[in-house]
CSV table of C-alpha atoms and ligand atoms in Angstrom, one decimal:
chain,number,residue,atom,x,y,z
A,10,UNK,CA,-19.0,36.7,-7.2
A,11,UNK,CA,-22.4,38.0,-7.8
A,12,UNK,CA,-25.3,36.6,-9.7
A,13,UNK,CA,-24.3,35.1,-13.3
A,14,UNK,CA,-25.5,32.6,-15.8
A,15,UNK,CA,-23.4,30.1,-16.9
A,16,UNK,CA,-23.7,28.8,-20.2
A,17,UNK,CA,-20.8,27.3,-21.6
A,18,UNK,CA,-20.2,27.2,-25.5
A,19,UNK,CA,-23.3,29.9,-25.4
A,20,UNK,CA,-25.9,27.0,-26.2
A,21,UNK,CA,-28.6,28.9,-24.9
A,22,UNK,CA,-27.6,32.7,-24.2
A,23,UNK,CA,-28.3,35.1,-27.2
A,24,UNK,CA,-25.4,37.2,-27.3
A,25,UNK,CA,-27.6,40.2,-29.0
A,26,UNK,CA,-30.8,41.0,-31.2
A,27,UNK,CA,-30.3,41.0,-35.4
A,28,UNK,CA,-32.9,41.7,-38.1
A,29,UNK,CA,-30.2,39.6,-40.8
A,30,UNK,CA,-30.2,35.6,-40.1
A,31,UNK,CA,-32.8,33.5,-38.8
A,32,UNK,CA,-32.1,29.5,-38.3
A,33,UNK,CA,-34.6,26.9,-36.8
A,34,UNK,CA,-31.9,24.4,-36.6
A,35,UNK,CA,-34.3,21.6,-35.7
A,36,UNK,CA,-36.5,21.9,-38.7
A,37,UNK,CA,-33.2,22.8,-41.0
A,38,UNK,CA,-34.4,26.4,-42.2
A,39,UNK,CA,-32.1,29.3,-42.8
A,40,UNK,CA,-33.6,32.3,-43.7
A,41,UNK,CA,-31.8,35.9,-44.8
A,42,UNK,CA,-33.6,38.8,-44.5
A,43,UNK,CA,-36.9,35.8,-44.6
A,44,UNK,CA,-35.5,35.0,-47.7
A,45,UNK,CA,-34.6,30.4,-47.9
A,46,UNK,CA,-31.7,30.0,-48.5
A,47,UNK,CA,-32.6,27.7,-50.8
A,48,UNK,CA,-34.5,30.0,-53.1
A,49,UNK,CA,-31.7,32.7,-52.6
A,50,UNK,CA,-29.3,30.4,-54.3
A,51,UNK,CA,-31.5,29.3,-57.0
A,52,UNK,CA,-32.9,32.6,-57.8
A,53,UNK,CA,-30.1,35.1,-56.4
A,54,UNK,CA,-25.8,35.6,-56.8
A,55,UNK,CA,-24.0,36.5,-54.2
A,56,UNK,CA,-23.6,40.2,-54.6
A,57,UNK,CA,-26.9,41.0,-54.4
A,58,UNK,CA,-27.4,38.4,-51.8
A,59,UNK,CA,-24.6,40.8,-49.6
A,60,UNK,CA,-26.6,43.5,-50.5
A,61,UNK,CA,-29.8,42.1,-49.3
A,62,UNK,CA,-27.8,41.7,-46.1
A,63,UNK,CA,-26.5,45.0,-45.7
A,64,UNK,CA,-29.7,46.5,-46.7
A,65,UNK,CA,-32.5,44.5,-45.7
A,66,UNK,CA,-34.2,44.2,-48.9
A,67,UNK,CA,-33.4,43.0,-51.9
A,68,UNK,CA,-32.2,45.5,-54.9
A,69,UNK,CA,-33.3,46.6,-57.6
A,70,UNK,CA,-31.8,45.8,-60.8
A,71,UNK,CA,-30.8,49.8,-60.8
A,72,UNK,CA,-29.7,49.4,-57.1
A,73,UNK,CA,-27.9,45.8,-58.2
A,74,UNK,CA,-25.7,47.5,-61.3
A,75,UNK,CA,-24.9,49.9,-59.5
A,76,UNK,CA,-23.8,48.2,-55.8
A,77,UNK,CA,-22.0,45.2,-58.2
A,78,UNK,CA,-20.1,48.3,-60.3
A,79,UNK,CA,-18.9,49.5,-56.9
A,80,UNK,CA,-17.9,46.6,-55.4
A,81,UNK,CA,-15.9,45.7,-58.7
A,82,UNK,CA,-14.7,49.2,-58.2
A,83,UNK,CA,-13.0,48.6,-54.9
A,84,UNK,CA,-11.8,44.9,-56.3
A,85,UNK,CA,-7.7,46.7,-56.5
A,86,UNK,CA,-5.3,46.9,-53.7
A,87,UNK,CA,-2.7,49.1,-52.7
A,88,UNK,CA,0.7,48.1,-54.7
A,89,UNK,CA,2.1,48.3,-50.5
A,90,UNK,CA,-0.4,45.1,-49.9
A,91,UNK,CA,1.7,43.1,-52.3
A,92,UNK,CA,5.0,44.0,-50.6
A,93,UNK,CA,3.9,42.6,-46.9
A,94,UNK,CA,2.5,40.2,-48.6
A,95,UNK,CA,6.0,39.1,-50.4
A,96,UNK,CA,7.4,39.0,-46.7
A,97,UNK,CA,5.7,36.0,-45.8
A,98,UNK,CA,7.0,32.5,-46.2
A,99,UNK,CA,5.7,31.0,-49.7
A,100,UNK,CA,4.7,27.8,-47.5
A,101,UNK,CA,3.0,29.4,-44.9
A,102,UNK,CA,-0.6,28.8,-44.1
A,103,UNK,CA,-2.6,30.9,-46.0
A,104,UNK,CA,-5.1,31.7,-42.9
A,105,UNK,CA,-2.1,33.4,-41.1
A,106,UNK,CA,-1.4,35.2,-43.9
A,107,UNK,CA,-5.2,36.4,-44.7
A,108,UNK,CA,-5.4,37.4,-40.8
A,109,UNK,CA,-1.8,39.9,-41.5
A,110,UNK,CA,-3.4,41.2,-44.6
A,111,UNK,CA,-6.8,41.8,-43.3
A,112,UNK,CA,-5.5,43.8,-40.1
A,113,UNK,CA,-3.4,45.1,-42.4
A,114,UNK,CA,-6.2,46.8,-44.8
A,115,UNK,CA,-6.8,48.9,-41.9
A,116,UNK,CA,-3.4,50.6,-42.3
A,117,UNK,CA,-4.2,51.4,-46.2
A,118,UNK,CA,-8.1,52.4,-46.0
A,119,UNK,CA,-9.3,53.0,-42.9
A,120,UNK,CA,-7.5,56.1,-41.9
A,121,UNK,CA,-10.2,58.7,-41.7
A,122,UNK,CA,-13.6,56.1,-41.2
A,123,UNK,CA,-15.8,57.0,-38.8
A,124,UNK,CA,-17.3,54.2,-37.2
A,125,UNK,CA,-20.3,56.1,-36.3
A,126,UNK,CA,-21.5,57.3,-39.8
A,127,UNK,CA,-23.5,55.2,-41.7
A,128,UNK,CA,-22.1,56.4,-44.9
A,129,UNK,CA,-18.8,55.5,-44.2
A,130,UNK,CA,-19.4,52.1,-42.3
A,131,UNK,CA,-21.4,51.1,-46.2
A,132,UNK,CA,-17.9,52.4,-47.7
A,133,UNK,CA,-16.2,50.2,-45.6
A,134,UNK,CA,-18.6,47.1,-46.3
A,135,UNK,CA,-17.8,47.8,-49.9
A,136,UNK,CA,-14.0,47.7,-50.0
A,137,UNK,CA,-13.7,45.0,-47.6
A,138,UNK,CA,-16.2,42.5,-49.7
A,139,UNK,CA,-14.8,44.1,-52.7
A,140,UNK,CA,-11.1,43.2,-51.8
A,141,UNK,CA,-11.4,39.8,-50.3
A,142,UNK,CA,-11.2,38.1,-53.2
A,143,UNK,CA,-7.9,39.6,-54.8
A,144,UNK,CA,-6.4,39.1,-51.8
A,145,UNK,CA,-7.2,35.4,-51.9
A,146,UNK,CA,-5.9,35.1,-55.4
A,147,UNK,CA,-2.8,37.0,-54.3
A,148,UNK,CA,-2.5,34.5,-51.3
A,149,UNK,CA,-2.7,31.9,-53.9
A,150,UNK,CA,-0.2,32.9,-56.3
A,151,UNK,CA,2.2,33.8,-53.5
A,152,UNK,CA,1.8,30.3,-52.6
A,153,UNK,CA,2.8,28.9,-55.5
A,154,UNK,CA,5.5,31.6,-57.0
A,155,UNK,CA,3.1,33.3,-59.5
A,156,UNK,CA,2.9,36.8,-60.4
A,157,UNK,CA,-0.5,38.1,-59.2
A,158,UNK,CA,-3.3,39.1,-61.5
A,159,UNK,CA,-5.3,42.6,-61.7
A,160,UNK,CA,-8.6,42.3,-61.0
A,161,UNK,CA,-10.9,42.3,-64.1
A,162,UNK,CA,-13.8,44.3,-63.2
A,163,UNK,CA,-15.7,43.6,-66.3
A,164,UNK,CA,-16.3,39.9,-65.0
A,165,UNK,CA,-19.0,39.1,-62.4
A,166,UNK,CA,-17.6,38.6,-59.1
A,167,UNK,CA,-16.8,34.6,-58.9
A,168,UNK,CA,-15.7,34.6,-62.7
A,169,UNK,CA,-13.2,37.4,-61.7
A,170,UNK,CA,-12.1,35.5,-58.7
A,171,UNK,CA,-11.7,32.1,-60.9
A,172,UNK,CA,-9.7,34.6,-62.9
A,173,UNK,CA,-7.4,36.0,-61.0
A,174,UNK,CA,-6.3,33.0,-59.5
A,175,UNK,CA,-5.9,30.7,-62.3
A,176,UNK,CA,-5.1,32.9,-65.5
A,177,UNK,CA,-1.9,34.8,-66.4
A,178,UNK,CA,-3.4,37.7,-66.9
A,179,UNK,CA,-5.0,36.7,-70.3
A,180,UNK,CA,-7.4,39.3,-71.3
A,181,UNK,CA,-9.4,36.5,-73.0
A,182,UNK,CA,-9.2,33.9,-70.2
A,183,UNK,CA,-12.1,31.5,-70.6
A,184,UNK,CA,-13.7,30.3,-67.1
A,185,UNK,CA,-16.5,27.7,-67.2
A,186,UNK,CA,-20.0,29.1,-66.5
A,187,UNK,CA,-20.3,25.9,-64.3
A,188,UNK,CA,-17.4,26.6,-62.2
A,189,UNK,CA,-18.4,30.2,-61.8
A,190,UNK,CA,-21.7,29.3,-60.7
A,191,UNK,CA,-20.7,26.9,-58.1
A,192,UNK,CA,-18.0,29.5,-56.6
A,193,UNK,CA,-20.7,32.2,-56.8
A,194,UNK,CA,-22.9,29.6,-54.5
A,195,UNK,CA,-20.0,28.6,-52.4
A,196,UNK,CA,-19.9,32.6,-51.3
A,197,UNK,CA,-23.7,32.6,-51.4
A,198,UNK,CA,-23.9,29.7,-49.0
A,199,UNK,CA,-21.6,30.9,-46.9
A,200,UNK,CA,-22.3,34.7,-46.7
A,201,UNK,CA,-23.9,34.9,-43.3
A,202,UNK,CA,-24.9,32.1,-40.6
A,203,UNK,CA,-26.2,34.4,-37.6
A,204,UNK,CA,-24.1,34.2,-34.3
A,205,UNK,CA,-21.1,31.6,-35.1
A,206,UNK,CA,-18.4,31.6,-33.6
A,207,UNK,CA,-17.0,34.0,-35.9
A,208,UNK,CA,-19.5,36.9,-36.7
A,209,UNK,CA,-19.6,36.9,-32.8
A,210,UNK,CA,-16.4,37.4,-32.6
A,211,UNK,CA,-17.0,40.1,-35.1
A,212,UNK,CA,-19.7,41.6,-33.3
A,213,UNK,CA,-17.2,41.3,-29.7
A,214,UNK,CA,-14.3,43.3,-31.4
A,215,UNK,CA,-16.2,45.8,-32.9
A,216,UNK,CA,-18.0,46.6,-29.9
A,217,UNK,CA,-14.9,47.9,-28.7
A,218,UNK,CA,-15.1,50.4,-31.3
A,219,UNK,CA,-11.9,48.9,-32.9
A,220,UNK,CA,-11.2,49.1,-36.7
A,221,UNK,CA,-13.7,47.3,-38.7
A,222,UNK,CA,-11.0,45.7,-40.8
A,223,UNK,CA,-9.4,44.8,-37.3
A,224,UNK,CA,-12.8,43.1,-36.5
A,225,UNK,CA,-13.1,41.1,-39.6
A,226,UNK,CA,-9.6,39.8,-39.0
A,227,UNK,CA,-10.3,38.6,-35.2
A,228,UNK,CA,-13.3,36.6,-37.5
A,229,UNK,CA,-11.2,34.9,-39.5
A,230,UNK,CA,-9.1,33.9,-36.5
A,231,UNK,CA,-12.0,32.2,-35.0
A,232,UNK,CA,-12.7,31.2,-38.0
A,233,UNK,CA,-9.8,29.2,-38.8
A,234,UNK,CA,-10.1,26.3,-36.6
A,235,UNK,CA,-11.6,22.8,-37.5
A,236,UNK,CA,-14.7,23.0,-35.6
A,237,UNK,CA,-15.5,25.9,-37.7
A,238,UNK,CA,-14.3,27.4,-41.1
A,239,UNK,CA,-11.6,25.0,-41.2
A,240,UNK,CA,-14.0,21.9,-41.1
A,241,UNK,CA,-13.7,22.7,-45.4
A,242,UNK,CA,-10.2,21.4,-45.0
A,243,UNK,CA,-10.3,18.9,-42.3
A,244,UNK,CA,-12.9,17.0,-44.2
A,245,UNK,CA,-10.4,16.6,-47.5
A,246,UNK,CA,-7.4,15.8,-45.5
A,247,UNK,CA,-9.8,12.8,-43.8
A,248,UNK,CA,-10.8,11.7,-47.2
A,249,UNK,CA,-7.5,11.7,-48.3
A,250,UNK,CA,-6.4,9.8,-45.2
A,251,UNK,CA,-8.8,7.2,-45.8
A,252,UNK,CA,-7.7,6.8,-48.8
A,253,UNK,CA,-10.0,3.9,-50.0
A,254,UNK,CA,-13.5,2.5,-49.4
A,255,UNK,CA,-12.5,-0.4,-47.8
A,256,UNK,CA,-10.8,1.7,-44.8
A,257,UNK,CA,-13.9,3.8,-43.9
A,258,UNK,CA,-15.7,1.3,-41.5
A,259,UNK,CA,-12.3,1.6,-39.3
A,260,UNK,CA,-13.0,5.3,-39.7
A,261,UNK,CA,-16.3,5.1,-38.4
A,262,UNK,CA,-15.5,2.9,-35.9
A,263,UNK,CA,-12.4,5.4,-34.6
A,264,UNK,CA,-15.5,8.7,-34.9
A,265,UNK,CA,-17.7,6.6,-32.3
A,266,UNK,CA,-15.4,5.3,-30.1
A,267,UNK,CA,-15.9,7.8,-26.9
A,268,UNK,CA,-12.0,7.1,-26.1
A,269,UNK,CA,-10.8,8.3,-29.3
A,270,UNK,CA,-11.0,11.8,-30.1
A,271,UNK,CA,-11.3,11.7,-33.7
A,272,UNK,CA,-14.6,12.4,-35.2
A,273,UNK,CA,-16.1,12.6,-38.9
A,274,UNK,CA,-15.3,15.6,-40.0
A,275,UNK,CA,-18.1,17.7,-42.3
A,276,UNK,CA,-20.6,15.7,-40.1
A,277,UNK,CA,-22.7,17.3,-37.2
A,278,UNK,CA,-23.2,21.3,-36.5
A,279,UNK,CA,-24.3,23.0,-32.9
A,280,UNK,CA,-27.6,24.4,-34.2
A,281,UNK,CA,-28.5,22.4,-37.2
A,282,UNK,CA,-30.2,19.0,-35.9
A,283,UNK,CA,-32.0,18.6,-38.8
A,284,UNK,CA,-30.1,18.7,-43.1
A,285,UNK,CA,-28.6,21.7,-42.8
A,286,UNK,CA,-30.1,23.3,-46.0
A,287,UNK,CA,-27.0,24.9,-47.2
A,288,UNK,CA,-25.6,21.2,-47.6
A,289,UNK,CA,-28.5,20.2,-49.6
A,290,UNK,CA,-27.7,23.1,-52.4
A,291,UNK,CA,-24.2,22.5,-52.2
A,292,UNK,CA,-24.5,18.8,-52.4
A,293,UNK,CA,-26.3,19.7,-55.9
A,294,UNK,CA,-24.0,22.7,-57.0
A,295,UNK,CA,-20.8,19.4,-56.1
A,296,UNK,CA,-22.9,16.6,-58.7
A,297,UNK,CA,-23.2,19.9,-61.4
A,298,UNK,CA,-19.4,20.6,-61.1
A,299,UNK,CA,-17.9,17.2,-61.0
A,300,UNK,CA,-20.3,16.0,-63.9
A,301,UNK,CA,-18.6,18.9,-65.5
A,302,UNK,CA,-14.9,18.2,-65.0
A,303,UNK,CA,-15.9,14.5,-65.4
A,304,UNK,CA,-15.0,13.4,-62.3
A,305,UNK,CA,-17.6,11.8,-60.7
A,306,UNK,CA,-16.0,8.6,-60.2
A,307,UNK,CA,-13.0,10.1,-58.4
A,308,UNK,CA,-12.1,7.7,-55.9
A,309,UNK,CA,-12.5,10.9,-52.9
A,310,UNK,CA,-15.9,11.2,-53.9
A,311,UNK,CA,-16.9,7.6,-53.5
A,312,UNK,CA,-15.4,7.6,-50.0
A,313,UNK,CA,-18.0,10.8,-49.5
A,314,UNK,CA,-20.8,8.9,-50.6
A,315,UNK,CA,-20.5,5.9,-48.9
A,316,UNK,CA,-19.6,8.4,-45.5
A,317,UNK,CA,-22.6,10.1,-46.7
A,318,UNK,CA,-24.6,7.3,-46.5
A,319,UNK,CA,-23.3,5.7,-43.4
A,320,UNK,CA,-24.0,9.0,-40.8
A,321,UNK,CA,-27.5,9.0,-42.5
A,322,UNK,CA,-28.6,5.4,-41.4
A,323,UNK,CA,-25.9,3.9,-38.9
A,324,UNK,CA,-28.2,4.8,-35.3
A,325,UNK,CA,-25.1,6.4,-33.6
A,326,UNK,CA,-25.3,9.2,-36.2
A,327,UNK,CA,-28.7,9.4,-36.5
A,328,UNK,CA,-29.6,9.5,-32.7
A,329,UNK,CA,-27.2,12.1,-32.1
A,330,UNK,CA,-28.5,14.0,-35.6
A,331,UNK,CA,-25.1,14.4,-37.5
A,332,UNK,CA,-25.8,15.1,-40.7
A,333,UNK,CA,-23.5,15.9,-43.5
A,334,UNK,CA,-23.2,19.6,-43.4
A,335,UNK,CA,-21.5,22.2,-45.5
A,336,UNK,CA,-18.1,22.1,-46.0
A,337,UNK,CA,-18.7,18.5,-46.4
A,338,UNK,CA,-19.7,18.8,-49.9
A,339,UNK,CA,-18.2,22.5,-50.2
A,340,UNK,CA,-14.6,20.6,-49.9
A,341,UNK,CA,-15.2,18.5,-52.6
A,342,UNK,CA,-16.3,21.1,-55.1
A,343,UNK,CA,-13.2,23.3,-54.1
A,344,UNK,CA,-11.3,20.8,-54.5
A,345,UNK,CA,-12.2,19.6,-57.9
A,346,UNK,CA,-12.1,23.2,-58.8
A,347,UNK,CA,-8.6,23.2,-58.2
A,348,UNK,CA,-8.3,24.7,-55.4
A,349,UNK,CA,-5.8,23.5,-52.8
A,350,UNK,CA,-6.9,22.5,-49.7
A,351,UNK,CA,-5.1,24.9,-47.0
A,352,UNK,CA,-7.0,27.7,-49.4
A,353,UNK,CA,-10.7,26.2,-48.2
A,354,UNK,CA,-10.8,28.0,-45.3
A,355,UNK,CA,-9.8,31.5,-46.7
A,356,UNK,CA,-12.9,30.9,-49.5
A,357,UNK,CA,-15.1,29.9,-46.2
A,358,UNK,CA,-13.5,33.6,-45.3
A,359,UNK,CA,-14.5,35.3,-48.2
A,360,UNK,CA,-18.0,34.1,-48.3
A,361,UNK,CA,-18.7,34.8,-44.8
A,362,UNK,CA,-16.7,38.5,-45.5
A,363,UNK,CA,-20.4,39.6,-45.7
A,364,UNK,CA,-22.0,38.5,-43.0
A,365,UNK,CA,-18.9,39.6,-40.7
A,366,UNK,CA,-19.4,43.1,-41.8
A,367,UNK,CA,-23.3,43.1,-41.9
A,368,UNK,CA,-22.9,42.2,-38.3
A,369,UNK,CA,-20.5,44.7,-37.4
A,370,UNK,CA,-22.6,47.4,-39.6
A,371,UNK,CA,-25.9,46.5,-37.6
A,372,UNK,CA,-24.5,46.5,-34.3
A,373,UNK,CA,-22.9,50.1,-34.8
A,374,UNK,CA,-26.6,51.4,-36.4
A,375,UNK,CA,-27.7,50.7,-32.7
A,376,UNK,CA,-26.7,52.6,-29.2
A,377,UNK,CA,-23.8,50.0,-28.2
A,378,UNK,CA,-22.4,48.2,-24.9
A,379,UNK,CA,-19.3,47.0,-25.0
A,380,UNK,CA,-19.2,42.7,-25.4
A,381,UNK,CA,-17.9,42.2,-21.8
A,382,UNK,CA,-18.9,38.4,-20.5
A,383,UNK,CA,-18.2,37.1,-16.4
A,384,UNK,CA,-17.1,34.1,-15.5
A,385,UNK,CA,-17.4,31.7,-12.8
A,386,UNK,CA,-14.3,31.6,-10.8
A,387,UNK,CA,-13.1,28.0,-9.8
A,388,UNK,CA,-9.5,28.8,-8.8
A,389,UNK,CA,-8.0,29.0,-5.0
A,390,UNK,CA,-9.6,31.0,-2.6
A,391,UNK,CA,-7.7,34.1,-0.9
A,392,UNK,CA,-3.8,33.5,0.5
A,393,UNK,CA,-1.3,35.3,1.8
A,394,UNK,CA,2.0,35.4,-0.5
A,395,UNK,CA,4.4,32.6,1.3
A,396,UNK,CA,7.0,34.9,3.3
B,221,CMC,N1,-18.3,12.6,-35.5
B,221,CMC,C1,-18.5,11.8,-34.5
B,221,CMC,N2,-19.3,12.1,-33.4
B,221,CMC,C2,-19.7,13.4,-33.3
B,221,CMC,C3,-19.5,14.3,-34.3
B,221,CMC,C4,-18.7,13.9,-35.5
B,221,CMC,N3,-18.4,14.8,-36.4
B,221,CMC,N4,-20.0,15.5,-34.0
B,221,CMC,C5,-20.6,15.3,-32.8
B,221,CMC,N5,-20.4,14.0,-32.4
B,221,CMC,C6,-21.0,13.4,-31.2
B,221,CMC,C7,-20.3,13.9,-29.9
B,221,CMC,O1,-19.2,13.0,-29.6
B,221,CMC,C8,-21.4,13.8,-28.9
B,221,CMC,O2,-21.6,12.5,-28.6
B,221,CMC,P1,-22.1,12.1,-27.1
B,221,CMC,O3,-23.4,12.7,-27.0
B,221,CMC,O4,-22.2,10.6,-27.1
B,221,CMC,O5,-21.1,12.6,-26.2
B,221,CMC,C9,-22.6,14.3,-29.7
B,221,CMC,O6,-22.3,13.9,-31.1
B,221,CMC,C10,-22.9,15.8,-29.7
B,221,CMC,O7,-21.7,16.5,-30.0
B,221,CMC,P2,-21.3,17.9,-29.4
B,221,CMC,O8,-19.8,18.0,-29.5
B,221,CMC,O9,-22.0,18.1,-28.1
B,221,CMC,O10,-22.0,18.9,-30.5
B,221,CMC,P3,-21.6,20.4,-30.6
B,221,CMC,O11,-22.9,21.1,-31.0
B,221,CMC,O12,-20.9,20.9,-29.5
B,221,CMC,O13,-20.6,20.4,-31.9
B,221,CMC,C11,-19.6,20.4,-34.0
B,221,CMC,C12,-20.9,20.7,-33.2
B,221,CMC,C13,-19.9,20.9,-35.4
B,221,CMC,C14,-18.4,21.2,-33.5
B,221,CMC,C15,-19.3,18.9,-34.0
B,221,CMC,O14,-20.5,18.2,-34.6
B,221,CMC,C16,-18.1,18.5,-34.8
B,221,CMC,O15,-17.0,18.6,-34.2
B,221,CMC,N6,-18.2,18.2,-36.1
B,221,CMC,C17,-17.0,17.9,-36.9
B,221,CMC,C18,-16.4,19.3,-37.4
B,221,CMC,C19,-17.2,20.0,-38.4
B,221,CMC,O16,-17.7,19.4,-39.4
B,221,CMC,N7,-17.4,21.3,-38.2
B,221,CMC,C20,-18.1,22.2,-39.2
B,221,CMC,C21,-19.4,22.7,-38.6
B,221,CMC,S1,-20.4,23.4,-39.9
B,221,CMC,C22,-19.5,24.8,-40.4
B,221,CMC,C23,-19.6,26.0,-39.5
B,221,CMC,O17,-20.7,26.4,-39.2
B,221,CMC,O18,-18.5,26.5,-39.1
């Protein structure tokens, strides 16, 4: 069979070398670019956080008005988007529906790209960030029988977002700065996280030279399960299955038995063994919003707390290092936003949009091999067909 490694769930094989992310997961740092994370989302937005990305260095402010007027540039779709859009089922999940309507950007503005020019791979970085969101919104009001809403380029990017997905189309629609700010660190947050499941699918597809919008929608394929991206909405549906304070100690009991396949959702993460700092912003950005709406004694957000409070002292948690992580508090916040819940993971999409294409962008700026792993073969040896 030859002479392999074997490394299942690629704990210990880097898959490729990248100047964007950098995570010591046991002393819970994050860095972009060496920016914290932490100091990006106090002191940066999101846009100029996916330029810092896609760059390497942080704009400046002439470089940021003119990449954020681009991007809001490129926020329209093609009228045709709409139409394949109207021939999905209202009550589908809106994950299958982003996956058809990413690939399907390719058919509308990828037609003469060249993968291997830098210029155009930046165009395409552009229009797919820039995009994202109406499509999301559109996803949204498809969902619920709406008309969708132009994109209002004048708003920032978040405020836009919170615009076109819960206006109707009022020119003078009023979005809280406090909302805005939390969705704007929601993307942040979420905008790249090195070689996850996703972004290395990313980086797998693309290295087959495939479409870029092609490669950003085999991301949000992996990205849609529970042990990744849809963790956001697995954590809400658990609260909400809970129910009350007084069940969670049969909850716990259910996430530590080893027979029992359940476990706390929003709790635990393959690199972080330490607070993942993203949850330590978030869990911030979640007290700002729902002090906001008034909701901090909402009955879901006490059953967080006290599950909150349980990983970080009952010794099964803290042996095995499962803190809270992101979508644990990134859930809540959505949710109180008014967001519905089988929307999270198409937000944990759109912030990672980004990082998907940053991946891509850096792996085509570099002479390429195509992703091709071996296995170890453990089926039947050779055999003649039965005659
Ligand atoms: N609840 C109960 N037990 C858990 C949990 C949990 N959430 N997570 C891990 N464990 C236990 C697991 O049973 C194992 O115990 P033991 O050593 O006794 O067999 C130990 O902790 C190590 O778990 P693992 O499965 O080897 O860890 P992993 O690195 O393969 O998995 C994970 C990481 C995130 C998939 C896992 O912690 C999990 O399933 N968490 C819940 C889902 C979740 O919140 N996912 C979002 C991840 S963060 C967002 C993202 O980056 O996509």
């Amino acid at each position: 069979q030859g002479c392999f490694t074997y490394d299942p769930g690629f704990v210990s094989t880097a898959s490729c070398e990248s100047k964007i992310t950098f995570i010591d997961g046991g002393k819970g740092v994050l860095l972009h670019r060496g920016y914290p994370i932490d100091e990006l989302a106090e002191h940066s937005d999101h846009l100029e956080t996916c330029f810092l990305l896609l760059n390497g260095e942080l704009p400046t402010s002439e470089q940021k008005t003119e990449f954020v007027n681009e991007i809001m540039s490129h926020t329209q779709v093609d009228d045709l988007l709409a139409y394949t859009l109207k021939g999905f089922k209202q009550d589908a999940h809106p994950m299958a529906i982003l996956c058809g309507l990413l690939s399907s950007l390719a058919a509308f503005y990828h037609t003469d790209i060249d993968n291997n020019s830098q210029e155009d791979r930046t165009l395409v970085a552009k229009q797919v960030i820039a995009k994202i969101p109406t499509i999301t919104a559109m996803i949204y009001k498809h969902g619920i029988g709406e008309d969708f809403i132009q994109a209002d380029s004048t708003r920032s990017y978040a405020e836009n977002f919170l615009y076109m997905m819960f206006s109707k189309g009022e020119k003078d629609y009023k979005v809280s700065p406090v909302l805005t700010r939390a969705m704007d660190k929601i993307f942040l947050l979420h905008a790249d996280h090195e070689q996850n499941a996703s972004t290395s699918t990313v980086r797998l597809s693309g290295s087959t030279g495939t479409n870029p919008f092609a490669a950003v929608c085999a991301g949000a394929t992996a990205l849609w399960g529970p042990s990744h991206g849809g963790a956001n909405e697995a954590v809400l549906t658990m609260l909400e299955e809970i129910g009350d304070v007084s069940r969670i100690d049969e909850f716990v009991a259910k996430a530590k038995d080893k027979a029992d396949p359940f476990r706390l959702m929003g709790f635990g993460h393959r690199v972080y063994k330490n607070f993942d700092p993203r949850a330590k912003v978030m869990k911030e950005a979640c007290d700002e919003v729902l002090a906001e709406l008034g909701l901090s004694d909402h009955p879901l957000l006490k059953i967080a707390k006290r599950l909150e409070q349980i990983a970080l002292e009952d010794p099964y948690f803290v042996q095995r290092k499962l803190y809270p992580n992101v979508d644990f508090y990134s859930g809540i916040i959505l949710k109180s936003v008014g967001i519905p819940t089988s929307l999270f993971t198409v937000i944990f999409a759109l912030g990672r949009t980004p990082g998907w294409i940053a991946h891509w962008d850096e792996m085509l700026s570099s002479p390429l091999k195509i992703g091709r792993p071996r296995q170890l073969y453990t089926g039947s040896v050779k055999r003649s067909y039965p005659k």
